[in-house]
Amino acid sequence: MTRYLFEYELKSTSYKGEFSWVAETEEQAKAAVHERIADLEFVDMDDVIVGKLLKTLDATNQYYECEGCSS
């Protein structure tokens, strides 16, 4: 699996940010990121422009733990 980091922009506010997603392909990650950003930013999917791929990371053997889980 690979973690794909994309840039994005909200049309309505011109806000720019970055968001990543783990998937098997770039296309799958881009589709998932588009939907997730709209959900997190409380906007319609039409308001989100997913831009270029900034970088990829190998996510095969990485372990993520939330702050609450580590205490």
PDB file of C-alpha atoms in Angstrom:
ATOM      1  CA  MET A   1       0.000   0.000   0.000  1.00  0.00           C
ATOM      2  CA  THR A   2       1.041   3.572  -0.626  1.00  0.00           C
ATOM      3  CA  ARG A   3       0.174   6.853   1.094  1.00  0.00           C
ATOM      4  CA  TYR A   4      -0.602   9.557  -1.461  1.00  0.00           C
ATOM      5  CA  LEU A   5      -0.346  13.225  -0.432  1.00  0.00           C
ATOM      6  CA  PHE A   6      -2.411  15.665  -2.506  1.00  0.00           C
ATOM      7  CA  GLU A   7      -2.841  19.413  -2.443  1.00  0.00           C
ATOM      8  CA  TYR A   8      -6.393  20.752  -2.492  1.00  0.00           C
ATOM      9  CA  GLU A   9      -8.292  24.027  -2.668  1.00  0.00           C
ATOM     10  CA  LEU A  10     -11.803  25.076  -1.679  1.00  0.00           C
ATOM     11  CA  LYS A  11     -13.354  27.164  -4.452  1.00  0.00           C
ATOM     12  CA  SER A  12     -15.629  29.149  -2.130  1.00  0.00           C
ATOM     13  CA  THR A  13     -12.896  30.408   0.220  1.00  0.00           C
ATOM     14  CA  SER A  14      -9.681  29.876  -1.794  1.00  0.00           C
ATOM     15  CA  TYR A  15      -8.361  27.918   1.199  1.00  0.00           C
ATOM     16  CA  LYS A  16      -5.476  25.622   0.247  1.00  0.00           C
ATOM     17  CA  GLY A  17      -4.327  22.576   2.146  1.00  0.00           C
ATOM     18  CA  GLU A  18      -2.897  19.087   1.936  1.00  0.00           C
ATOM     19  CA  PHE A  19      -4.477  15.714   2.623  1.00  0.00           C
ATOM     20  CA  SER A  20      -3.190  12.166   2.308  1.00  0.00           C
ATOM     21  CA  TRP A  21      -4.800   8.766   1.878  1.00  0.00           C
ATOM     22  CA  VAL A  22      -3.564   5.179   1.809  1.00  0.00           C
ATOM     23  CA  ALA A  23      -4.685   3.186  -1.229  1.00  0.00           C
ATOM     24  CA  GLU A  24      -3.478   0.759  -3.843  1.00  0.00           C
ATOM     25  CA  THR A  25      -3.588   3.266  -6.725  1.00  0.00           C
ATOM     26  CA  GLU A  26      -3.354   7.021  -7.143  1.00  0.00           C
ATOM     27  CA  GLU A  27      -6.831   7.122  -8.721  1.00  0.00           C
ATOM     28  CA  GLN A  28      -8.410   5.343  -5.731  1.00  0.00           C
ATOM     29  CA  ALA A  29      -6.643   7.688  -3.317  1.00  0.00           C
ATOM     30  CA  LYS A  30      -7.679  10.803  -5.235  1.00  0.00           C
ATOM     31  CA  ALA A  31     -11.347   9.766  -5.250  1.00  0.00           C
ATOM     32  CA  ALA A  32     -11.306   8.967  -1.540  1.00  0.00           C
ATOM     33  CA  VAL A  33      -9.489  12.207  -0.679  1.00  0.00           C
ATOM     34  CA  HIS A  34     -12.021  14.254  -2.645  1.00  0.00           C
ATOM     35  CA  GLU A  35     -14.936  12.791  -0.694  1.00  0.00           C
ATOM     36  CA  ARG A  36     -13.169  12.952   2.681  1.00  0.00           C
ATOM     37  CA  ILE A  37     -12.086  16.592   2.306  1.00  0.00           C
ATOM     38  CA  ALA A  38     -15.644  17.630   1.458  1.00  0.00           C
ATOM     39  CA  ASP A  39     -16.831  15.800   4.575  1.00  0.00           C
ATOM     40  CA  LEU A  40     -14.191  17.296   6.890  1.00  0.00           C
ATOM     41  CA  GLU A  41     -14.519  20.852   5.525  1.00  0.00           C
ATOM     42  CA  PHE A  42     -18.357  20.716   5.579  1.00  0.00           C
ATOM     43  CA  VAL A  43     -18.663  21.651   1.906  1.00  0.00           C
ATOM     44  CA  ASP A  44     -20.124  20.077  -1.225  1.00  0.00           C
ATOM     45  CA  MET A  45     -17.835  17.907  -3.313  1.00  0.00           C
ATOM     46  CA  ASP A  46     -18.195  20.470  -6.127  1.00  0.00           C
ATOM     47  CA  ASP A  47     -16.406  23.009  -3.905  1.00  0.00           C
ATOM     48  CA  VAL A  48     -13.271  20.838  -3.553  1.00  0.00           C
ATOM     49  CA  ILE A  49     -10.506  20.877  -6.150  1.00  0.00           C
ATOM     50  CA  VAL A  50      -8.010  18.086  -5.597  1.00  0.00           C
ATOM     51  CA  GLY A  51      -4.758  19.273  -7.106  1.00  0.00           C
ATOM     52  CA  LYS A  52      -1.493  17.641  -7.933  1.00  0.00           C
ATOM     53  CA  LEU A  53       0.095  14.717  -6.161  1.00  0.00           C
ATOM     54  CA  LEU A  54       2.805  16.120  -3.872  1.00  0.00           C
ATOM     55  CA  LYS A  55       4.486  12.882  -2.804  1.00  0.00           C
ATOM     56  CA  THR A  56       4.051   9.206  -2.073  1.00  0.00           C
ATOM     57  CA  LEU A  57       5.188   7.212   0.934  1.00  0.00           C
ATOM     58  CA  ASP A  58       5.410   3.485   1.505  1.00  0.00           C
ATOM     59  CA  ALA A  59       2.660   2.653   3.996  1.00  0.00           C
ATOM     60  CA  THR A  60       3.184  -1.104   4.117  1.00  0.00           C
ATOM     61  CA  ASN A  61       4.934  -1.428   7.464  1.00  0.00           C
ATOM     62  CA  GLN A  62       3.890   1.766   9.219  1.00  0.00           C
ATOM     63  CA  TYR A  63       1.947   1.834  12.453  1.00  0.00           C
ATOM     64  CA  TYR A  64      -0.237   4.798  13.414  1.00  0.00           C
ATOM     65  CA  GLU A  65      -1.573   5.349  16.897  1.00  0.00           C
ATOM     66  CA  CYS A  66      -3.831   8.153  18.010  1.00  0.00           C
ATOM     67  CA  GLU A  67      -2.943  10.283  21.045  1.00  0.00           C
ATOM     68  CA  GLY A  68      -5.739   8.812  23.129  1.00  0.00           C
ATOM     69  CA  CYS A  69      -4.632   5.257  22.376  1.00  0.00           C
ATOM     70  CA  SER A  70      -1.025   5.873  23.418  1.00  0.00           C
ATOM     71  CA  SER A  71      -1.804   7.137  26.903  1.00  0.00           C
TER      72      SER A  71
END
